mmCIF file of C-alpha atoms in Angstrom:
data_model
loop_
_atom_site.group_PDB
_atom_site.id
_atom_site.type_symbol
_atom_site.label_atom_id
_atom_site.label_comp_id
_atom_site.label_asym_id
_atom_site.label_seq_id
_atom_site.Cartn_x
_atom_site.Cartn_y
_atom_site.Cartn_z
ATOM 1 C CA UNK M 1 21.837 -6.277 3.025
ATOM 2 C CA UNK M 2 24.658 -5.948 0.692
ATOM 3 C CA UNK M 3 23.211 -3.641 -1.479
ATOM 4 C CA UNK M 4 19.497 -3.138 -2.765
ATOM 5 C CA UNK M 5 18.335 -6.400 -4.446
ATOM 6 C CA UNK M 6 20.998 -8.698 -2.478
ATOM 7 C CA UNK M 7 21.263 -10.385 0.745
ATOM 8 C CA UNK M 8 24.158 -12.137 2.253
ATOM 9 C CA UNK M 9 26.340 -11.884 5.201
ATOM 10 C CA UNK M 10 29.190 -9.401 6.313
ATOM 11 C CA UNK M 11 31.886 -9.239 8.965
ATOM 12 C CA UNK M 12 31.476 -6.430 10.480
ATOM 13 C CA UNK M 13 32.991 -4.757 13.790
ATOM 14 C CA UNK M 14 31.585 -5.209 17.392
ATOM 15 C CA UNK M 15 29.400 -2.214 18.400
ATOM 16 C CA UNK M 16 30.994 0.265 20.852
ATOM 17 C CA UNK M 17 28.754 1.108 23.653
ATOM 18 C CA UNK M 18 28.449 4.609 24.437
ATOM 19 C CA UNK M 19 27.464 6.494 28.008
ATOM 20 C CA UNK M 20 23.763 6.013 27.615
ATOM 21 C CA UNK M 21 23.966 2.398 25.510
ATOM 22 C CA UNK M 22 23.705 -1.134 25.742
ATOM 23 C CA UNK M 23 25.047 -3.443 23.765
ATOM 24 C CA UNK M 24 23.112 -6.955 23.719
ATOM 25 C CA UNK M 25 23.309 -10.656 22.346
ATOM 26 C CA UNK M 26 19.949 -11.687 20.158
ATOM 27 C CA UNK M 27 17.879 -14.711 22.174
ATOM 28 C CA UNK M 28 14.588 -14.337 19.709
ATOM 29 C CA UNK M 29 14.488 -12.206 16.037
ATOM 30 C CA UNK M 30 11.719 -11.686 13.848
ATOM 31 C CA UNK M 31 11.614 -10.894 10.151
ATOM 32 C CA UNK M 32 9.255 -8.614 9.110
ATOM 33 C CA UNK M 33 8.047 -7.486 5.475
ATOM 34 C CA UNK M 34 9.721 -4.353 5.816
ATOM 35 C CA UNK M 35 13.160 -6.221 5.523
ATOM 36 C CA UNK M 36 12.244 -7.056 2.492
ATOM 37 C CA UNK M 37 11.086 -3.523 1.479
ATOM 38 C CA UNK M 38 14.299 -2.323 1.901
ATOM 39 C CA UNK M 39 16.409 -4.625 0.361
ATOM 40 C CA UNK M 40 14.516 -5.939 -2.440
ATOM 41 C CA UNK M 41 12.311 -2.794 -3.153
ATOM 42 C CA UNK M 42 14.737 -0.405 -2.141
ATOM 43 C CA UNK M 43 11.854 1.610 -0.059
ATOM 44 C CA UNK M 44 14.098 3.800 1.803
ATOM 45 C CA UNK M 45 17.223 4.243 -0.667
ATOM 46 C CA UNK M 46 19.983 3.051 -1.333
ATOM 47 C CA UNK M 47 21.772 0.836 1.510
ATOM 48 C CA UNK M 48 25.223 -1.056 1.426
ATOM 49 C CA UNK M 49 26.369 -3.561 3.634
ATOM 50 C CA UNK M 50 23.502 -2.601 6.237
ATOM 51 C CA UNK M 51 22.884 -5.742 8.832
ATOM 52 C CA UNK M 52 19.184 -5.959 8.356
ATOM 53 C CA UNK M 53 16.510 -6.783 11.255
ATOM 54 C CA UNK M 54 14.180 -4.202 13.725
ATOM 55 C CA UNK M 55 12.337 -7.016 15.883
ATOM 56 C CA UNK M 56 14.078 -8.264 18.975
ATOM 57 C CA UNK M 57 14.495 -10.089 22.361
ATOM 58 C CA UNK M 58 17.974 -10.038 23.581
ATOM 59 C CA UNK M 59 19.974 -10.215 26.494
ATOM 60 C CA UNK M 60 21.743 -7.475 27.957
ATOM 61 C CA UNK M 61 25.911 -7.875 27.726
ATOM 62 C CA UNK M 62 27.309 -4.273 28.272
ATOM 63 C CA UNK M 63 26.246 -1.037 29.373
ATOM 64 C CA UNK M 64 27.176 2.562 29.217
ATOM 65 C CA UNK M 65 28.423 4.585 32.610
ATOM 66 C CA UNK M 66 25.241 6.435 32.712
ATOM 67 C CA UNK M 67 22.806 3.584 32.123
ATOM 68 C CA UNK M 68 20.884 3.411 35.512
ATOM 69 C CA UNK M 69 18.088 0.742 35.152
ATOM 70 C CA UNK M 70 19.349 -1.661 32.656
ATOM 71 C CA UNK M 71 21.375 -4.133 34.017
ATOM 72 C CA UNK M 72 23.789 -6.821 32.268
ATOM 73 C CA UNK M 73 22.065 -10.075 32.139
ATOM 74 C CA UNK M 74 18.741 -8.332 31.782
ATOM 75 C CA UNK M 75 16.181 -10.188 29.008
ATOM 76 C CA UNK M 76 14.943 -7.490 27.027
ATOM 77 C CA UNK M 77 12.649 -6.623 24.375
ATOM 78 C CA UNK M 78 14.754 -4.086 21.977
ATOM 79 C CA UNK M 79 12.045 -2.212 20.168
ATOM 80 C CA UNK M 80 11.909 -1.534 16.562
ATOM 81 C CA UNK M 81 12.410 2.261 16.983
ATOM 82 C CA UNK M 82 14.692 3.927 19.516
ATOM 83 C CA UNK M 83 14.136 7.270 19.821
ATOM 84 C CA UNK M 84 16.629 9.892 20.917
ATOM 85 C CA UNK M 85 14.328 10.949 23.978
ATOM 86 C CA UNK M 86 16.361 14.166 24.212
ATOM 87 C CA UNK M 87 15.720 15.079 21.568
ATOM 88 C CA UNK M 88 12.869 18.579 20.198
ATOM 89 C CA UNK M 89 11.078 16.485 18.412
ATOM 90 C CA UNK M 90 10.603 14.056 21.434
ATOM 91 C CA UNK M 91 9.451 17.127 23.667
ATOM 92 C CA UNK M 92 6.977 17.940 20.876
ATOM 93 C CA UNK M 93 5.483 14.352 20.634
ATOM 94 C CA UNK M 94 6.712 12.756 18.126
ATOM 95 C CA UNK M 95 9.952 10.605 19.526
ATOM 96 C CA UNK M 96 9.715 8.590 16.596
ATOM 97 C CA UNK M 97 10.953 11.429 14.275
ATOM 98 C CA UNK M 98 13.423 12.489 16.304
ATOM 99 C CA UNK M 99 16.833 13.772 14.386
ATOM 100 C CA UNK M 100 14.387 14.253 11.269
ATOM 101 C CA UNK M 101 11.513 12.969 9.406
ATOM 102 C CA UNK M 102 11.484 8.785 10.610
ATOM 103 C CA UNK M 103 14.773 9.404 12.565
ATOM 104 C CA UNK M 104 13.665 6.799 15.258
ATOM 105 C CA UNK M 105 13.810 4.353 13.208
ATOM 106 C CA UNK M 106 17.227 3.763 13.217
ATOM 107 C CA UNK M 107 17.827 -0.458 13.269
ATOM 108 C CA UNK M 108 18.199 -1.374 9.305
ATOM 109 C CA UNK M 109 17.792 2.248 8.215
ATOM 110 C CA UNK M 110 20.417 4.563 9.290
ATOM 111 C CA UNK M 111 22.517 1.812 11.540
ATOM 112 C CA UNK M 112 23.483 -1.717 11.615
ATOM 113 C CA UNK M 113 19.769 -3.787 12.474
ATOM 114 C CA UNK M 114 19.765 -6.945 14.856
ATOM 115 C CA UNK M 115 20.514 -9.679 12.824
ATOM 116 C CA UNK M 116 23.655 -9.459 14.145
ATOM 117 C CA UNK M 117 25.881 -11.550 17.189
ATOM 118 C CA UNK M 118 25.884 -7.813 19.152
ATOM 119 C CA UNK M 119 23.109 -5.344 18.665
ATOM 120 C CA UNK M 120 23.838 -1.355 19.938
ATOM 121 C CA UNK M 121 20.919 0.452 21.347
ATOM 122 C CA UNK M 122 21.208 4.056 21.973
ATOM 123 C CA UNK M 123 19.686 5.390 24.780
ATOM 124 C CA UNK M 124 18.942 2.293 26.846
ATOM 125 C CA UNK M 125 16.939 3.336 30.043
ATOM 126 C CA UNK M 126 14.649 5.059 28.070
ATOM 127 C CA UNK M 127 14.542 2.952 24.932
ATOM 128 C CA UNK M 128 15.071 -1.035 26.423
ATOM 129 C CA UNK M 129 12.083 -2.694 28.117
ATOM 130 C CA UNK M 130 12.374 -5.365 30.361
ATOM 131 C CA UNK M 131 10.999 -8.893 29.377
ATOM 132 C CA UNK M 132 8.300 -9.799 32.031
ATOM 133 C CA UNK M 133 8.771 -13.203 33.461
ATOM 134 C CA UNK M 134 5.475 -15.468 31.599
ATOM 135 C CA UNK M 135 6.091 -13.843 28.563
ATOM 136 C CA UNK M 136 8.461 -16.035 26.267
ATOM 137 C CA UNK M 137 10.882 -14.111 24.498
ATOM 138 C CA UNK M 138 9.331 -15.179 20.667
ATOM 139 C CA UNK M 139 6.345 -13.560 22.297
ATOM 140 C CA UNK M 140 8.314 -10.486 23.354
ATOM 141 C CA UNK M 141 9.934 -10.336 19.803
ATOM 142 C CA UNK M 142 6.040 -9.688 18.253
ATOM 143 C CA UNK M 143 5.892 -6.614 20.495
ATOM 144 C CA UNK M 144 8.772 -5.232 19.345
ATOM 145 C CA UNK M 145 7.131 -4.094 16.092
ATOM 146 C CA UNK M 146 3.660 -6.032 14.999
ATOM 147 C CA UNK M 147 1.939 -5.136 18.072
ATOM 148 C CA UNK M 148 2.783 -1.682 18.542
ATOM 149 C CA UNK M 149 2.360 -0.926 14.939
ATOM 150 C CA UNK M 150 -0.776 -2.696 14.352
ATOM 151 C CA UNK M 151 -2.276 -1.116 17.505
ATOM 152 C CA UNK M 152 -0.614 2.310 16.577
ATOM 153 C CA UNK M 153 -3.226 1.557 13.315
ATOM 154 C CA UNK M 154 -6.086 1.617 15.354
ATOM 155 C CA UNK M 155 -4.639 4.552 17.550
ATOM 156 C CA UNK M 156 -4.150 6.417 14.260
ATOM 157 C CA UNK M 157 -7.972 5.562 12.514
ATOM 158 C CA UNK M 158 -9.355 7.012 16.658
ATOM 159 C CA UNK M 159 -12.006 4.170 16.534
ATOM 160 C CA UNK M 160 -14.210 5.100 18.944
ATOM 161 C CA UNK M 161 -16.863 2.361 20.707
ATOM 162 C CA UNK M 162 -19.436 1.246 18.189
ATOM 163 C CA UNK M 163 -17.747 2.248 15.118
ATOM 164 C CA UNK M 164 -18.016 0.204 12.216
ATOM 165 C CA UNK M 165 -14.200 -0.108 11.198
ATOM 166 C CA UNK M 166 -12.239 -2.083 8.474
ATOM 167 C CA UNK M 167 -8.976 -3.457 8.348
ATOM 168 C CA UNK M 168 -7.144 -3.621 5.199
ATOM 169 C CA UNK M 169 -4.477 -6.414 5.174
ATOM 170 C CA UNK M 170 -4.071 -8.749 7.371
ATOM 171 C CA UNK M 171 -0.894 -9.768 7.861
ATOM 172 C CA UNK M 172 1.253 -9.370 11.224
ATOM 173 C CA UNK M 173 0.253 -5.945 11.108
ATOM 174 C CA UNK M 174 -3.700 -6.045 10.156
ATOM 175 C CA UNK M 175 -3.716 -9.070 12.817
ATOM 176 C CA UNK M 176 -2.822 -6.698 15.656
ATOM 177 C CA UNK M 177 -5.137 -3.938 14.355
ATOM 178 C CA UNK M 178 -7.954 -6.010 14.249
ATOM 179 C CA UNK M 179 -6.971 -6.579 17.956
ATOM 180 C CA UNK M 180 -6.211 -3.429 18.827
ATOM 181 C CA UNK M 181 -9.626 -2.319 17.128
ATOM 182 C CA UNK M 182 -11.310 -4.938 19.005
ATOM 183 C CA UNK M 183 -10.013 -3.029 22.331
ATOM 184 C CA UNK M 184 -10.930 0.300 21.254
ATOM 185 C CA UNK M 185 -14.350 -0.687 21.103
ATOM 186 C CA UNK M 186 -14.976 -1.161 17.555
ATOM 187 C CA UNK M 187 -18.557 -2.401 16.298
ATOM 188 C CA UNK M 188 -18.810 -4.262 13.294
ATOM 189 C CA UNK M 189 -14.804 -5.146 12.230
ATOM 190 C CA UNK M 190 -13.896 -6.059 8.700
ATOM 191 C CA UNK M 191 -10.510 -7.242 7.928
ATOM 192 C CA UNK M 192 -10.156 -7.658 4.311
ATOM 193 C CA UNK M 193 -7.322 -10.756 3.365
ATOM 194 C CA UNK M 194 -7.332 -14.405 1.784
ATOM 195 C CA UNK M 195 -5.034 -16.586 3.630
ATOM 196 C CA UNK M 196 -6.973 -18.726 5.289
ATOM 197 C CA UNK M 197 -3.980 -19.043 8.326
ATOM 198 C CA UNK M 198 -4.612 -15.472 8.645
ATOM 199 C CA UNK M 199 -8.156 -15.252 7.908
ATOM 200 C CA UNK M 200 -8.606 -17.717 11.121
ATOM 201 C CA UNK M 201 -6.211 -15.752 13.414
ATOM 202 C CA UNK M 202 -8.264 -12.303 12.560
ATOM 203 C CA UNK M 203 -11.575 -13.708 13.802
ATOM 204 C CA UNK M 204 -9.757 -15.027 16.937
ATOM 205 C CA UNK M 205 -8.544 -11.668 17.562
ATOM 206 C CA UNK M 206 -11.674 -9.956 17.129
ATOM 207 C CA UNK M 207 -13.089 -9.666 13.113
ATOM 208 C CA UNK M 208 -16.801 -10.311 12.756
ATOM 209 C CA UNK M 209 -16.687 -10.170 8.875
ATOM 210 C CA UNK M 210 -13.960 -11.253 5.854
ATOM 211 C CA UNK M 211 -13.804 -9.443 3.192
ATOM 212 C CA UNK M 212 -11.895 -12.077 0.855
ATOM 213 C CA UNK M 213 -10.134 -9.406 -2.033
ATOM 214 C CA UNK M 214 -9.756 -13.006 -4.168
ATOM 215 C CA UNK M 215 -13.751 -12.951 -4.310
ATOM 216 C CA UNK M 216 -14.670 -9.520 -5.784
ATOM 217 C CA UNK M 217 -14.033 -6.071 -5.380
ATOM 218 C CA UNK M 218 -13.819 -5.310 -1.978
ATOM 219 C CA UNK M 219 -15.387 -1.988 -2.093
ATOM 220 C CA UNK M 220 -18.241 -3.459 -3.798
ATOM 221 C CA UNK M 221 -18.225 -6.437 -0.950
ATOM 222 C CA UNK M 222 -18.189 -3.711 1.912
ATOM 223 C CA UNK M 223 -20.870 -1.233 0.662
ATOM 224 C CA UNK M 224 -23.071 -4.012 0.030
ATOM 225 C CA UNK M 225 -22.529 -5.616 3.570
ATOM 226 C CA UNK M 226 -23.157 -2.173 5.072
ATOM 227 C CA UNK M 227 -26.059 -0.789 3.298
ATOM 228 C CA UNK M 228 -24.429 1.648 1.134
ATOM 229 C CA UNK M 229 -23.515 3.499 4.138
ATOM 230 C CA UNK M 230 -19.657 2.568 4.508
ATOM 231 C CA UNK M 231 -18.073 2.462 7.525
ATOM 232 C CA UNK M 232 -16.247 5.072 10.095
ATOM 233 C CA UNK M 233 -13.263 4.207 10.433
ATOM 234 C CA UNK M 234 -9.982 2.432 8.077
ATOM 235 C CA UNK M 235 -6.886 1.054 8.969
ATOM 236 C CA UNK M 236 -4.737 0.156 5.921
ATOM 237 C CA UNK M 237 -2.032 -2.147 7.076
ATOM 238 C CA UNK M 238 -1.797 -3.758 4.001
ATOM 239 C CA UNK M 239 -1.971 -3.272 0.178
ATOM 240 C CA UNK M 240 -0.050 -0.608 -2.252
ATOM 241 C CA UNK M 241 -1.141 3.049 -3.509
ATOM 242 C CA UNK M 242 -4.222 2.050 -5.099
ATOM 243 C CA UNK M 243 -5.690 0.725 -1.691
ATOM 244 C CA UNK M 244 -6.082 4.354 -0.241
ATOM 245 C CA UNK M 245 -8.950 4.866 -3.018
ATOM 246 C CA UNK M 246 -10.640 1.870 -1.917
ATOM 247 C CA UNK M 247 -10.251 3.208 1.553
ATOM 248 C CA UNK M 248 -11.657 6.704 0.553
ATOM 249 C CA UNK M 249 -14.528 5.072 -1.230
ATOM 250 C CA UNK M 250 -15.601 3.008 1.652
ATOM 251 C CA UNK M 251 -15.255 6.209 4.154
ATOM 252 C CA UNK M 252 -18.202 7.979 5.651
ATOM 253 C CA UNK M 253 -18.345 11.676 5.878
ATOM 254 C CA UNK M 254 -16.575 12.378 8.576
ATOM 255 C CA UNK M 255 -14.583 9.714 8.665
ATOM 256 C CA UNK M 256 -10.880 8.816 9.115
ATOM 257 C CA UNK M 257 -8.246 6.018 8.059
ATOM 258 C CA UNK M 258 -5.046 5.434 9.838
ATOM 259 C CA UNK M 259 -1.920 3.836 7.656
ATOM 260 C CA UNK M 260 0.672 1.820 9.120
ATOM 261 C CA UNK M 261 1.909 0.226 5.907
ATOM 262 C CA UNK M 262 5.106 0.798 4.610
ATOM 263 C CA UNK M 263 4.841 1.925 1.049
ATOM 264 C CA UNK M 264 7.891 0.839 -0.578
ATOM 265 C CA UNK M 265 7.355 1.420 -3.751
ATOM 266 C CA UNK M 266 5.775 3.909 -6.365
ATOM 267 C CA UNK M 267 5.356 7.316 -6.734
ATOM 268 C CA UNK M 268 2.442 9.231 -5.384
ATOM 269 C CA UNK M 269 -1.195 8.332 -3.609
ATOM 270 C CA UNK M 270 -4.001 9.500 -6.128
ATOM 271 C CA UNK M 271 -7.571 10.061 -4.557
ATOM 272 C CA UNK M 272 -10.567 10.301 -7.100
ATOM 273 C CA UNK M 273 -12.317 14.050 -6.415
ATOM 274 C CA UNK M 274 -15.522 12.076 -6.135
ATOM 275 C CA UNK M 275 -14.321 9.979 -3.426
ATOM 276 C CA UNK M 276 -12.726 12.705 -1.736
ATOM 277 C CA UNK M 277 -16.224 14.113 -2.095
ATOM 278 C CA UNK M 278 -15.161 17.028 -4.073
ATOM 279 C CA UNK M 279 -12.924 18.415 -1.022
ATOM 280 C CA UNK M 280 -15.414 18.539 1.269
ATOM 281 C CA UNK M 281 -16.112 15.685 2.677
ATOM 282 C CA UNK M 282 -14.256 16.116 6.243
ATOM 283 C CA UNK M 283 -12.204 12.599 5.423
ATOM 284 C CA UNK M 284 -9.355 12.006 7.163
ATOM 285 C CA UNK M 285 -6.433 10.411 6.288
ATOM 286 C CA UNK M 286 -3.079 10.170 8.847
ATOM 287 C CA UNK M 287 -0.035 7.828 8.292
ATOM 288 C CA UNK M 288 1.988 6.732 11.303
ATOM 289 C CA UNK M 289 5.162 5.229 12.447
ATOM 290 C CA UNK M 290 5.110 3.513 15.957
ATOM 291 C CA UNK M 291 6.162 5.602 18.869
ATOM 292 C CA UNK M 292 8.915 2.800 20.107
ATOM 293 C CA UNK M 293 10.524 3.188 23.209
ATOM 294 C CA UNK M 294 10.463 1.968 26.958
ATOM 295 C CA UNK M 295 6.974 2.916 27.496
ATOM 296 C CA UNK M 296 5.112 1.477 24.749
ATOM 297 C CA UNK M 297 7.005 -1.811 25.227
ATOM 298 C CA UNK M 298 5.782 -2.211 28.815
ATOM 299 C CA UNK M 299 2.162 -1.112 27.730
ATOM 300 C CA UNK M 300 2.801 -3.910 25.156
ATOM 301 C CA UNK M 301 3.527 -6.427 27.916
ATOM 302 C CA UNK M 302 0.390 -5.313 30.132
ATOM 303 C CA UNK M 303 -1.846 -6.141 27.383
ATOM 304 C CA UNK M 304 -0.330 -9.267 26.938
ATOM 305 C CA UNK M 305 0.045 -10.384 31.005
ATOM 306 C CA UNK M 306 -4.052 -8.816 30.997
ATOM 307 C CA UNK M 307 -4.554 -11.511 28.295
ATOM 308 C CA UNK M 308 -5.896 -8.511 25.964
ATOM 309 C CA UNK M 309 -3.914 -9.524 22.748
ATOM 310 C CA UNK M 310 -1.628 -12.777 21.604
ATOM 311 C CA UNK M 311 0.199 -12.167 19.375
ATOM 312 C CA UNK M 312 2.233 -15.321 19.773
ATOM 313 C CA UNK M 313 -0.784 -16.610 17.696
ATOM 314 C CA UNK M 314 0.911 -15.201 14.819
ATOM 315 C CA UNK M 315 3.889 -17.363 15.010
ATOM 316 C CA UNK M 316 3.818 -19.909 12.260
ATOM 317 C CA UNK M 317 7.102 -20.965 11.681
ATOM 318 C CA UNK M 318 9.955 -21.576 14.280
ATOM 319 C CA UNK M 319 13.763 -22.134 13.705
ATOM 320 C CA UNK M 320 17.054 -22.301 15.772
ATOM 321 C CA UNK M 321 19.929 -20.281 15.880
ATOM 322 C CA UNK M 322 21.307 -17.275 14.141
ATOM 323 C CA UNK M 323 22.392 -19.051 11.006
ATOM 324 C CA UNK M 324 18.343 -19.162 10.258
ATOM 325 C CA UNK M 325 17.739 -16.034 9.939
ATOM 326 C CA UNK M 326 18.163 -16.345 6.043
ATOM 327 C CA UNK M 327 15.212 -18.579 5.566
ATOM 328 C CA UNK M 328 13.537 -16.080 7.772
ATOM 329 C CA UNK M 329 14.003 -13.848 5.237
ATOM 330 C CA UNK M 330 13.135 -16.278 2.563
ATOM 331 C CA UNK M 331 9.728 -16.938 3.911
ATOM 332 C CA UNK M 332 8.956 -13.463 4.348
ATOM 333 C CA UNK M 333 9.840 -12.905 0.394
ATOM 334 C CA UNK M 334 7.660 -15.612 -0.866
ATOM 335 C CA UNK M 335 5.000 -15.563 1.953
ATOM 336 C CA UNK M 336 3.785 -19.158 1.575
ATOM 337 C CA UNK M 337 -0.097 -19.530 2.470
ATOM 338 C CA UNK M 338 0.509 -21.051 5.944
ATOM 339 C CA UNK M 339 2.861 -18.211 6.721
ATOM 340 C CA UNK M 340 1.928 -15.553 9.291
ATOM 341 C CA UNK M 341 5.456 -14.672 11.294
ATOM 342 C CA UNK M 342 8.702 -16.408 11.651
ATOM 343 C CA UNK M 343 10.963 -16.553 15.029
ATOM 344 C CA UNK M 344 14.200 -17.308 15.237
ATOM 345 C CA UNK M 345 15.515 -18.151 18.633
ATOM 346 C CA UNK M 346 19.304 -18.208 19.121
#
């Protein structure tokens, strides 16, 4: 990212590898939507020759003095946020704002990302998870942010067995929430989208309705399908501002919506007071980034050795070395109607 609005590449210094760091070489990368949040959106300010890129496998070429169980050669998935685990805000739960609000999400935000020939990761042992052998490393470059996020969706909405749950967008992210719904237990599962790649994969991973957005209003679509009664539980994973009113008016008393989409642009949510059933309608709403880290990646990989979720499902389009990582980008810009993800392997 050269600056908001433009692309390109930079020369830029090798990373130095602190105490606690690794330093690795990318084998698989993954563009994501938010990449193109930031630099053509400009969702989180203002950036300037930032290397771009939060979802990767990579192979482990240096380490710190004090790294202990992260070896050189080591396949690894590097996660899309790397918490400082020493950190107050890590003690108190949330890793993932640790060093202020978002703070552990540091590739393509506050620090070179890992589109790059050399990728720094702070705090290694805690932050770098091993790549299990049977899981490819395209595969393990899905954990690193779809699958955590999308199930952090479902984590966030608390769907509880038998609930009657939609998912909003379906994209990488809505994909892995419908999954990750589908293992919470989740009754009746709407995921609401109109590419028909996508609209295939969600019923694979679980969906037992499509709500098609291109085909009416999709409140309208969901009331009717349920009676007038709504549902229990939301994930938004998709959309802009105006989808948390459709969220609210689908909502139960009672009920709750996680968010895992990045917002990049606009200015404020605005909730009708009838929707919001004048105040008092015990609706929640809770927006989430991923916790990242060690731990969540090898909870990733369980699910995927179990043969819970696969996400390599979501790979639609496959390229070769780093210089590819520019149509990557491109495809995630124009999102064709076959495209779910890209890999790059290098």
């Amino acid at each position: 990212m050269l600056r908001i609005g433009e692309a390109g590449w930079i020369e830029k210094a090798e990373p130095v590898c602190g105490p606690l760091d690794a330093v690795c070489r990318p084998v698989a990368l993954a563009p994501c939507s938010s990449d193109i949040h930031t630099v053509y959106e400009g969702g989180v300010g203002e950036r300037h020759d930032m290397v771009l890129g939060h979802e990767a496998v990579g192979e482990v070429v240096e380490v710190g003095t004090s790294v202990r169980d992260i070896k050189v050669g080591d396949r690894v998935i590097i996660p899309a946020i790397t918490p400082d685990w020493s950190s107050i805000a890590a003690q108190d739960g949330y890793p993932m704002h640790s060093g202020g609000a978002l703070g552990g999400w540091k590739f393509s935000n506050t620090k070179d990302g890992v589109f790059a020939e050399f990728i720094h990761v702070n705090d290694a042992d805690a932050n770098l998870a091993v790549l299990p052998e049977g899981i490819p490393a395209e595969t393990g470059a899905m954990l690193s942010d779809m699958a955590t996020t999308g199930l952090h969706g479902a984590e966030l909405a608390q769907i509880r067995p038998g609930d009657t749950t939609v998912v909003i967008g379906i994209g990488p992210v809505g994909l892995m929430s419908v999954a990750g719904a589908a293992i919470l237990g989740a009754g009746r599962l709407f995921a609401v989208g109109s590419r028909p790649t996508c609209i295939e994969v969600a019923k694979q991973f679980g969906a037992t309705d499509i709500v098609n957005y291109r085909e009416g209003d999709i409140v309208e679509q969901i009331m009717e399908a349920t009676g007038g009664r709504g549902v229990d539980r939301v994930v938004v994973a998709g959309g802009d501002l105006g989808t948390f009113q459709q969220a609210f008016d689908v909502l139960k008393p009672g009920g709750r919506i996680g968010n895992v989409n990045y917002l990049g642009e606009g200015d404020a949510l605005r909730i009708s007071r009838e929707s919001f059933l004048v105040g008092m309608g015990h609706k929640h709403l809770v927006g989430g980034l991923t916790p990242g880290g060690r731990r969540r990646m090898e909870r990733m990989t369980e699910l995927v050795l179990a043969g819970r979720i696969h996400p390599e499902k979501m790979i639609t389009h496959r390229f070769t070395g780093l210089e590819h990582v520019e149509d990557g980008v491109e495809l995630m810009r124009q999102k064709p109607r076959d495209l779910i993800k890209p890999v790059i392997t290098v």
